Short mmCIF file of C-alpha atoms in Angstrom, two decimals:
data_model
loop_
_atom_site.label_atom_id
_atom_site.label_comp_id
_atom_site.label_asym_id
_atom_site.label_seq_id
_atom_site.Cartn_x
_atom_site.Cartn_y
_atom_site.Cartn_z
CA UNK F 595 -17.22 2.71 -2.87
CA UNK F 596 -14.24 2.92 -5.16
CA UNK F 597 -12.24 5.63 -6.04
CA UNK F 598 -9.75 7.02 -8.88
CA UNK F 599 -7.71 9.72 -10.37
CA UNK F 600 -7.44 10.71 -13.35
CA UNK F 601 -4.34 12.29 -14.80
CA UNK F 602 -5.94 15.00 -16.70
CA UNK F 603 -1.96 17.39 -16.69
CA UNK F 604 -2.06 18.53 -12.61
CA UNK F 605 -0.22 16.73 -10.26
CA UNK F 606 -3.80 15.88 -8.34
CA UNK F 607 -5.45 14.90 -10.91
CA UNK F 608 -9.68 14.58 -11.03
CA UNK F 609 -11.33 12.65 -9.16
CA UNK F 610 -13.58 10.35 -10.27
CA UNK F 611 -15.72 6.94 -9.10
CA UNK F 612 -15.77 3.68 -10.12
CA UNK F 613 -17.20 0.28 -10.52
CA UNK F 614 -17.18 -1.99 -8.56
CA UNK F 615 -16.48 -4.47 -11.20
CA UNK F 616 -13.60 -1.67 -13.09
CA UNK F 617 -15.28 -1.40 -16.02
CA UNK F 618 -16.67 2.02 -15.70
CA UNK F 619 -16.18 5.76 -14.13
CA UNK F 620 -17.80 8.83 -13.25
CA UNK F 621 -15.92 12.22 -13.74
CA UNK F 622 -16.65 13.51 -9.83
CA UNK F 623 -15.14 16.93 -9.99
CA UNK F 624 -17.47 18.86 -9.49
CA UNK F 625 -18.20 17.44 -5.95
CA UNK F 626 -14.55 17.42 -4.42
CA UNK F 627 -12.21 18.56 -7.17
CA UNK F 628 -9.63 15.68 -6.36
CA UNK F 629 -9.06 12.64 -3.25
CA UNK F 630 -7.42 14.80 -1.18
CA UNK F 631 -10.15 17.53 -1.09
CA UNK F 632 -12.52 14.44 -0.85
CA UNK F 633 -10.23 13.63 1.92
CA UNK F 634 -10.43 16.90 3.84
CA UNK F 635 -14.00 16.95 3.39
CA UNK F 636 -15.59 13.39 3.59
CA UNK F 637 -18.21 13.48 5.75
CA UNK F 638 -20.31 16.61 3.34
CA UNK F 639 -19.38 14.13 0.38
CA UNK F 640 -19.47 10.90 1.08
CA UNK F 641 -22.87 11.15 1.11
CA UNK F 642 -23.29 12.37 -3.05
CA UNK F 643 -20.36 9.83 -3.44
CA UNK F 644 -21.46 6.97 -2.65
CA UNK F 645 -25.24 7.49 -4.28
CA UNK F 646 -23.71 8.58 -7.18
CA UNK F 647 -21.59 5.07 -7.10
CA UNK F 648 -24.79 3.20 -6.85
CA UNK F 649 -26.80 4.48 -9.82
CA UNK F 650 -22.93 4.04 -12.18
CA UNK F 651 -22.92 0.15 -10.68
CA UNK F 652 -27.10 -0.70 -11.20
CA UNK F 653 -25.85 1.25 -14.94
CA UNK F 654 -28.67 3.81 -14.25
CA UNK F 655 -26.22 7.11 -15.06
CA UNK F 656 -25.48 8.66 -18.42
CA UNK F 657 -22.15 9.85 -19.58
CA UNK F 658 -20.26 7.45 -17.78
CA UNK F 659 -16.43 6.84 -19.66
CA UNK F 660 -14.41 3.16 -20.20
CA UNK F 661 -11.74 3.11 -16.16
CA UNK F 662 -8.86 3.10 -18.25
CA UNK F 663 -5.87 1.75 -15.33
CA UNK F 664 -3.18 2.56 -17.38
CA UNK F 665 -5.13 6.38 -17.51
CA UNK F 666 -5.07 6.86 -13.30
CA UNK F 667 -2.85 8.68 -11.24
CA UNK F 668 -2.34 7.16 -7.31
CA UNK F 669 -5.48 7.34 -5.52
CA UNK F 670 -4.01 10.09 -3.69
CA UNK F 671 -1.00 11.81 -5.39
CA UNK F 672 0.60 13.61 -3.37
CA UNK F 673 -0.13 14.50 0.62
CA UNK F 674 1.10 15.53 3.92
CA UNK F 675 1.95 12.72 4.96
CA UNK F 676 3.22 9.04 4.38
CA UNK F 677 3.83 6.61 7.92
CA UNK F 678 4.86 3.73 7.10
CA UNK F 679 5.19 1.00 9.74
CA UNK F 680 6.13 -2.95 9.92
CA UNK F 681 3.20 -4.46 11.25
CA UNK F 682 3.88 -8.62 10.02
CA UNK F 683 5.87 -9.60 12.80
CA UNK F 684 7.17 -12.36 11.17
CA UNK F 685 8.73 -10.20 8.22
CA UNK F 686 10.77 -8.88 11.32
CA UNK F 687 11.79 -12.18 12.92
CA UNK F 688 13.36 -13.95 9.57
CA UNK F 689 14.94 -11.19 8.37
CA UNK F 690 16.96 -10.63 12.50
CA UNK F 691 16.88 -15.15 12.43
CA UNK F 692 18.88 -14.26 8.73
CA UNK F 693 21.14 -11.24 10.08
CA UNK F 694 21.64 -12.41 13.48
CA UNK F 695 20.29 -9.18 14.19
CA UNK F 696 19.32 -8.28 18.02
CA UNK F 697 15.78 -8.04 18.54
CA UNK F 698 14.64 -5.20 18.13
CA UNK F 699 13.24 -4.53 22.48
CA UNK F 700 9.19 -3.67 22.78
CA UNK F 701 9.11 -4.38 19.19
CA UNK F 702 5.92 -6.90 19.98
CA UNK F 703 4.36 -4.76 22.21
CA UNK F 704 5.09 -0.60 20.30
CA UNK F 705 4.98 -0.67 16.15
CA UNK F 706 7.53 0.07 13.79
CA UNK F 707 6.51 3.00 11.87
CA UNK F 708 8.77 5.36 9.59
CA UNK F 709 7.70 8.43 7.84
CA UNK F 710 8.29 7.83 4.37
CA UNK F 711 8.26 10.98 0.69
CA UNK F 712 4.46 11.53 0.54
CA UNK F 713 4.60 13.56 -2.51
CA UNK F 714 5.08 11.86 -4.96
CA UNK F 715 3.12 8.84 -5.57
CA UNK F 716 3.98 6.66 -8.65
CA UNK F 717 0.50 4.85 -10.43
CA UNK F 718 -0.27 1.42 -10.78
CA UNK F 719 1.16 1.08 -14.96
CA UNK F 720 3.67 3.84 -14.59
CA UNK F 721 6.88 2.75 -14.54
CA UNK F 722 9.26 3.09 -12.35
CA UNK F 723 12.94 4.80 -12.48
CA UNK F 724 15.63 4.54 -10.08
CA UNK F 725 19.59 5.28 -11.03
CA UNK F 726 21.08 1.78 -11.52
CA UNK F 727 20.28 -2.03 -10.96
CA UNK F 728 23.42 -1.29 -8.51
CA UNK F 729 20.94 -0.52 -5.23
CA UNK F 730 19.49 -3.55 -4.43
CA UNK F 731 15.80 -3.31 -6.02
CA UNK F 732 13.00 -4.96 -4.14
CA UNK F 733 9.20 -4.69 -4.47
CA UNK F 734 7.31 -4.63 -1.05
CA UNK F 735 3.65 -6.03 -1.06
CA UNK F 736 1.40 -3.62 1.18
CA UNK F 737 -1.84 -3.08 2.41
CA UNK F 738 -2.23 0.88 3.80
CA UNK F 739 -5.12 3.40 5.33
CA UNK F 740 -6.12 6.57 4.28
CA UNK F 741 -7.81 8.50 7.26
CA UNK F 742 -9.33 11.45 8.34
CA UNK F 743 -8.41 14.42 10.29
CA UNK F 744 -6.85 11.92 13.13
CA UNK F 745 -7.43 14.21 16.75
CA UNK F 746 -4.03 13.72 19.20
CA UNK F 747 -3.77 10.43 21.28
CA UNK F 748 -5.62 9.16 19.31
CA UNK F 749 -6.99 5.84 21.01
CA UNK F 750 -7.23 2.48 19.06
CA UNK F 751 -10.39 1.96 19.79
CA UNK F 752 -11.20 6.00 18.23
CA UNK F 753 -8.96 5.40 15.71
CA UNK F 754 -10.81 2.76 13.61
CA UNK F 755 -13.76 5.00 13.16
CA UNK F 756 -11.61 7.64 11.51
CA UNK F 757 -9.93 4.98 8.65
CA UNK F 758 -12.00 5.67 5.23
CA UNK F 759 -10.49 3.86 2.35
CA UNK F 760 -8.10 0.95 2.11
CA UNK F 761 -5.54 0.88 -0.66
CA UNK F 762 -2.42 -2.29 -2.00
CA UNK F 763 0.73 -0.86 -1.86
CA UNK F 764 4.14 -1.14 -3.56
CA UNK F 765 6.61 0.52 -1.06
CA UNK F 766 9.73 0.20 -3.63
CA UNK F 767 13.35 -0.95 -0.99
CA UNK F 768 16.57 -0.04 -1.91
CA UNK F 769 18.33 -3.11 -0.11
CA UNK F 770 22.27 -2.00 -0.77
CA UNK F 771 21.15 1.58 1.54
CA UNK F 772 19.57 0.54 3.50
CA UNK F 773 21.97 -0.59 6.04
CA UNK F 774 23.33 2.92 6.21
CA UNK F 775 20.87 4.14 6.98
CA UNK F 776 18.90 2.35 9.48
CA UNK F 777 22.21 2.34 11.58
CA UNK F 778 21.86 5.78 12.01
CA UNK F 779 18.89 6.07 13.80
CA UNK F 780 17.88 8.75 11.57
CA UNK F 781 14.89 6.62 9.49
CA UNK F 782 14.98 5.86 5.21
CA UNK F 783 15.77 8.58 3.04
CA UNK F 784 17.71 7.31 -0.06
CA UNK F 785 16.63 3.64 0.71
CA UNK F 786 12.80 4.72 0.75
CA UNK F 787 12.12 5.49 -3.45
CA UNK F 788 9.14 6.94 -4.15
CA UNK F 789 6.20 4.21 -3.83
CA UNK F 790 3.19 2.56 -6.13
CA UNK F 791 -0.19 2.36 -5.57
CA UNK F 792 -2.54 -0.28 -7.24
CA UNK F 793 -5.35 2.43 -9.16
CA UNK F 794 -8.00 2.49 -7.51
CA UNK F 795 -8.89 3.16 -3.28
CA UNK F 796 -12.42 1.16 -1.31
CA UNK F 797 -14.31 2.33 1.73
CA UNK F 798 -13.64 -0.66 4.41
CA UNK F 799 -17.52 -2.17 3.41
CA UNK F 800 -16.51 -3.13 -0.41
CA UNK F 801 -13.87 -5.78 1.68
CA UNK F 802 -17.66 -6.97 3.16
CA UNK F 803 -16.20 -10.24 5.91
CA UNK F 804 -12.47 -9.85 4.33
CA UNK F 805 -12.06 -6.58 6.99
CA UNK F 806 -11.76 -7.17 10.28
CA UNK F 807 -9.92 -6.04 12.79
CA UNK F 808 -9.20 -3.47 11.13
CA UNK F 809 -7.21 -6.00 8.72
CA UNK F 810 -7.88 -6.74 5.45
CA UNK F 811 -8.55 -10.84 5.34
CA UNK F 812 -7.38 -11.67 1.62
CA UNK F 813 -3.91 -12.37 0.10
CA UNK F 814 -1.84 -10.30 -2.17
CA UNK F 815 -0.93 -12.05 -4.74
CA UNK F 816 2.16 -11.39 -6.34
CA UNK F 817 4.34 -11.95 -9.37
CA UNK F 818 7.68 -10.97 -10.38
CA UNK F 819 8.72 -11.42 -14.42
CA UNK F 820 5.49 -13.46 -14.85
CA UNK F 821 6.05 -15.94 -12.20
CA UNK F 822 4.46 -16.23 -9.07
CA UNK F 823 6.48 -15.37 -6.18
CA UNK F 824 3.73 -15.03 -3.46
CA UNK F 825 0.01 -14.71 -1.35
CA UNK F 826 0.21 -13.83 2.39
CA UNK F 827 -2.79 -12.79 3.81
CA UNK F 828 -3.34 -9.44 5.55
CA UNK F 829 -4.92 -11.54 8.87
CA UNK F 830 -1.77 -12.13 9.49
CA UNK F 831 -0.85 -8.41 10.71
CA UNK F 832 0.38 -8.60 14.46
CA UNK F 833 -0.37 -4.59 14.99
CA UNK F 834 -4.19 -3.34 13.66
CA UNK F 835 -4.40 -0.39 11.11
CA UNK F 836 -6.24 0.86 14.45
CA UNK F 837 -2.96 0.55 16.26
CA UNK F 838 -0.41 1.60 13.98
CA UNK F 839 -3.22 4.73 13.80
CA UNK F 840 -2.94 5.60 17.97
CA UNK F 841 0.25 5.07 17.21
CA UNK F 842 1.04 7.36 14.78
CA UNK F 843 -0.91 10.74 16.44
CA UNK F 844 0.20 9.55 20.04
CA UNK F 845 2.20 12.75 20.15
CA UNK F 846 0.23 15.52 16.93
CA UNK F 847 -2.36 15.19 15.42
CA UNK F 848 -2.66 13.79 11.86
CA UNK F 849 -4.29 15.73 8.49
CA UNK F 850 -6.43 14.93 6.76
CA UNK F 851 -4.95 12.21 3.44
CA UNK F 852 -2.95 10.65 6.01
CA UNK F 853 -1.06 7.91 4.45
CA UNK F 854 -0.12 4.49 7.02
CA UNK F 855 1.36 1.16 5.09
CA UNK F 856 1.36 -2.41 6.50
CA UNK F 857 4.41 -3.06 6.11
CA UNK F 858 5.21 -6.10 3.57
CA UNK F 859 2.28 -9.02 3.57
CA UNK F 860 4.32 -10.99 5.61
CA UNK F 861 2.69 -15.25 6.97
CA UNK F 862 4.62 -17.81 8.94
CA UNK F 863 3.67 -20.37 6.77
CA UNK F 864 6.18 -20.70 3.56
CA UNK F 865 4.32 -22.17 1.89
CA UNK F 866 2.45 -18.77 1.15
CA UNK F 867 5.60 -17.32 -0.49
CA UNK F 868 7.17 -14.39 0.47
CA UNK F 869 5.72 -9.96 -1.09
CA UNK F 870 9.07 -8.63 -1.43
CA UNK F 871 12.63 -10.05 -2.41
CA UNK F 872 14.51 -8.93 0.98
CA UNK F 873 12.20 -11.87 2.74
CA UNK F 874 12.90 -14.92 -0.05
CA UNK F 875 16.56 -14.40 0.55
CA UNK F 876 16.64 -13.97 4.40
CA UNK F 877 14.32 -18.06 4.32
CA UNK F 878 17.52 -18.94 1.60
CA UNK F 879 20.27 -17.86 3.94
CA UNK F 880 18.35 -19.35 6.71
CA UNK F 881 17.63 -22.83 4.88
CA UNK F 882 20.31 -22.35 2.76
CA UNK F 883 23.52 -20.76 4.02
CA UNK F 884 23.21 -18.08 1.20
CA UNK F 885 21.19 -15.55 -0.39
CA UNK F 886 20.10 -17.51 -4.24
CA UNK F 887 17.79 -14.54 -5.68
CA UNK F 888 18.92 -11.61 -6.43
CA UNK F 889 17.04 -8.44 -6.68
CA UNK F 890 15.58 -6.89 -9.19
CA UNK F 891 17.36 -5.06 -12.14
CA UNK F 892 16.42 -2.62 -15.07
CA UNK F 893 13.10 -4.45 -17.59
CA UNK F 894 11.56 -6.23 -14.77
CA UNK F 895 8.37 -6.22 -13.70
CA UNK F 896 5.82 -7.17 -11.26
CA UNK F 897 2.17 -8.02 -11.01
CA UNK F 898 0.47 -7.15 -7.69
CA UNK F 899 -3.54 -7.78 -6.94
CA UNK F 900 -6.34 -8.71 -4.51
CA UNK F 901 -9.46 -10.83 -5.64
CA UNK F 902 -12.24 -10.55 -3.65
CA UNK F 903 -15.20 -12.99 -2.77
CA UNK F 904 -16.67 -12.14 -6.45
CA UNK F 905 -13.12 -12.98 -8.12
CA UNK F 906 -12.68 -9.78 -9.06
CA UNK F 907 -9.55 -7.49 -8.49
CA UNK F 908 -10.72 -5.10 -5.63
CA UNK F 909 -8.75 -2.19 -5.67
CA UNK F 910 -7.31 -2.67 -10.11
CA UNK F 911 -3.86 -4.09 -9.72
CA UNK F 912 -0.16 -2.74 -9.99
CA UNK F 913 1.59 -3.93 -13.07
CA UNK F 914 4.36 -2.25 -13.60
CA UNK F 915 7.54 -1.85 -14.60
CA UNK F 916 11.71 -1.02 -12.79
CA UNK F 917 13.85 1.35 -15.36
CA UNK F 918 16.52 3.82 -15.50
CA UNK F 919 15.85 7.05 -15.16
CA UNK F 920 16.40 9.82 -17.61
#
């Protein structure tokens, strides 16, 4: 099943069921007024939404509308909690090698994770406003999951059942601000602007065989200003989403609607390219002694997409520009 949020002028939008080919959509606000309401009541609303999704794909439902990715918000425009991991160890190892950093003790056993701002997510076609080009503007291609209510100390084995939706994320980073915040030990605030999400969220079954071991076994296609930047595959995620959920829930419960990100998708094979500029710069430093690629400038465009086995976009993709904030 594929779900989206129509921008109807409210903070949380209107819930849509979207056809598999992303061509048609149904307003299902009579079942759940918005995405958060659906996740909070998933057990009761999921069968109803699934029935409508089946009818929509079969062309058996009158009253559908053309699906327009420019008219939707982030699938979950705001939520109680946004937790982002760093589950691809290759990414961290490249950073350590490039900047001559000491390895983080236990990072291969205990996932790295920070808590970001969940109150203002950006839609897949919306501009990304930022205050200055001097901040080291970087995109970060990620996968993520949306969970229902997760009890405290939930095991990884049990956590898998709490994954209700999968999302595609552009987690923007401001690299010039990150070093100071990392040194404080208090986590990111200024270095992490609002994250963006692809147009639709999908249930795990939509991925078919590409959803294995709570990982997305598909390449994330990234283009910057119309040029290929990378296509790293999510299968090399060192910690599964179930393990990330269990880590986050060790000492507290997670409210329904919590989003957990994978961190930058990264592969050991350099031919896969990168999903963020910082990683490419790290590789350039390792290979050439200094970075050769600059960060984003106002007007720059980033596109990200994931193509399924049928050759169609799974999440509706991301296509947006960085612009100067008013």
